[in-house]
Amino acid sequence: MSARRRGPSTTAVHGIPHRRPDWAPVAPAILQSSTFVSPVGSDEDIIYSRYGNNPNQVELARKYALLEGSEDAIFLASGMGATALAHLAVLRPGDHLVSSSWIYGGTRQLFDEELGRFGIEITYVTPDHPRLWRKSVRKRTRAIFVETPTNPLMRVVDLTPVAHVAREFGLALLVDATFASPINFRPLEHGADVAITSATKYLNGHSDVIAGAVAGSASLIEEVNRLMRRWGQSIDPHAAWLVDRGMRTLALRMERHNANGRAVAEWAESQAAFSRVHYPGLPSHPDHELAREVLDGFGGMVGLELAGGPAAAEGMLQRLELVTHAPSLAGVETLVSEPRLTSHRGIAPEERAALGIPDGFLRLSCGIEDAGDIIGDLEQAVGAER
Ligand SMILES: *Cc1c(COP(=O)(O)O)cnc(C)c1O
């Protein structure tokens, strides 16, 4: 074992590389066991898969911590489980949370409908008014939550002023960077204390697992682990094994997602059928300069506004052959969805429009197919000339 820090591609394949004994399997075994033999008379923690100490769970968390550059990490049963427990770990009844308003719809509902039940108050800040971070801090403020890049406008939030306020007032800064994956963006390098990811998305990358993860200090992860045991949020060993398998190709997949996202966005911007294209790699994107500075890749997510509005969007969805109409994202296959019917379903149309997501907005998750085939399918679906 060497303490040398290896590149992300190597880490995503091996975790911490180690010599294997003769005849050991090269692929890790799935330890699909709820419980493990306990030494008689031992007062050590038992091994029990709800406790997150099944070797499949432990190895996976170690690998993710290395990729995020954190002291420790933990996997949970879903991205929502990760978001929920990370917040419960830092907030107490009566506390106040400052959150970006540009967040996943499920997270918004968790904050408004569930954290409220614990007497936790939330103030939302629009990140393009960075002075509001400081102005929103109260005596009982304990944490700040940010999502970047955002769903579905691909806004890239500048963490520097947020981290500054968090440090000044001793607040925990939690960042959901699902849309980037640790290959494209690592929140802890930009002043965050906690990174949250829906492993359902890029980490696993094959649309066959629901999982989430939290990375941060050893003490924070210990508290998330305690909550996980109580609230029953551990990841199943088989799901952990699948996420680990997916992660072995994470760096390679991200290269293609980044390339395909850019190719599709550049093509779409040249087409009259689309009135607006949201992609941080385009110079027309409001956060392009910041994205170039902080991201190692612009990702595979593209927001498309159809010039013909909701009717044109629906017509296009009806004609797609390769691109699949399905919620979720970040798998090897290209998916398209309408935020109004999926991630932002719980939000009123006027509020969605105010957030910059008019009805007829399509969110495209570019897979790892050949870019020309994705573009060809979109082209025939919008009825554009070849
Ligand atoms: C999907 C998603 C989540 C929720 O993750 P699940 O694994 O579906 O629970 C949270 N945040 C973002 C940004 C997401 O895209």
Short mmCIF file of C-alpha atoms and ligand atoms in Angstrom, two decimals, residues 77-83 103-104 106-107 145 147 149-151 176-179 196-201 209-212 328-329 343 363, ligand 1:
data_model
loop_
_atom_site.label_atom_id
_atom_site.label_comp_id
_atom_site.label_asym_id
_atom_site.label_seq_id
_atom_site.Cartn_x
_atom_site.Cartn_y
_atom_site.Cartn_z
CA ALA A 77 -30.19 3.66 0.48
CA SER A 78 -30.88 6.66 -1.80
CA GLY A 79 -29.78 10.18 -2.64
CA MET A 80 -32.73 11.49 -0.63
CA GLY A 81 -31.60 9.33 2.30
CA ALA A 82 -28.15 10.93 1.99
CA THR A 83 -29.58 14.48 1.90
CA ILE A 103 -32.51 22.77 -5.73
CA TYR A 104 -33.95 19.38 -6.68
CA GLY A 106 -37.49 16.32 -3.73
CA THR A 107 -34.98 18.20 -1.60
CA PHE A 145 -27.17 23.95 1.63
CA GLU A 147 -26.78 22.28 -5.13
CA PRO A 149 -24.55 22.32 -10.97
CA THR A 150 -28.29 22.83 -10.60
CA ASN A 151 -31.19 20.83 -11.89
CA ASP A 176 -25.16 18.31 -3.46
CA ALA A 177 -22.92 17.91 -6.52
CA THR A 178 -24.77 14.97 -8.08
CA PHE A 179 -24.80 16.58 -11.54
CA ILE A 196 -23.77 14.80 -1.00
CA THR A 197 -24.40 12.75 -4.12
CA SER A 198 -27.22 10.67 -5.51
CA ALA A 199 -25.20 7.56 -6.41
CA THR A 200 -28.24 6.53 -8.45
CA LYS A 201 -26.84 8.93 -11.05
CA VAL A 209 -29.56 1.08 -8.61
CA ILE A 210 -30.98 3.58 -6.11
CA ALA A 211 -28.28 4.81 -3.72
CA GLY A 212 -26.78 7.92 -2.17
CA SER A 328 -33.68 10.26 -13.73
CA LEU A 329 -30.32 10.86 -15.38
CA SER A 343 -38.24 16.65 -10.52
CA ARG A 363 -33.98 18.09 -19.62
C1 LIG B 1 -31.81 12.36 -8.14
C2 LIG B 1 -31.31 13.44 -7.27
C3 LIG B 1 -31.47 13.38 -5.89
C4 LIG B 1 -32.20 12.25 -5.22
O1 LIG B 1 -31.54 11.04 -5.40
P1 LIG B 1 -32.27 9.60 -5.29
O2 LIG B 1 -31.14 8.65 -5.44
O3 LIG B 1 -33.30 9.53 -6.37
O4 LIG B 1 -32.91 9.54 -3.94
C5 LIG B 1 -30.95 14.42 -5.13
N1 LIG B 1 -30.31 15.45 -5.70
C6 LIG B 1 -30.16 15.55 -7.03
C7 LIG B 1 -29.44 16.72 -7.60
C8 LIG B 1 -30.65 14.55 -7.86
O5 LIG B 1 -30.51 14.65 -9.18
#
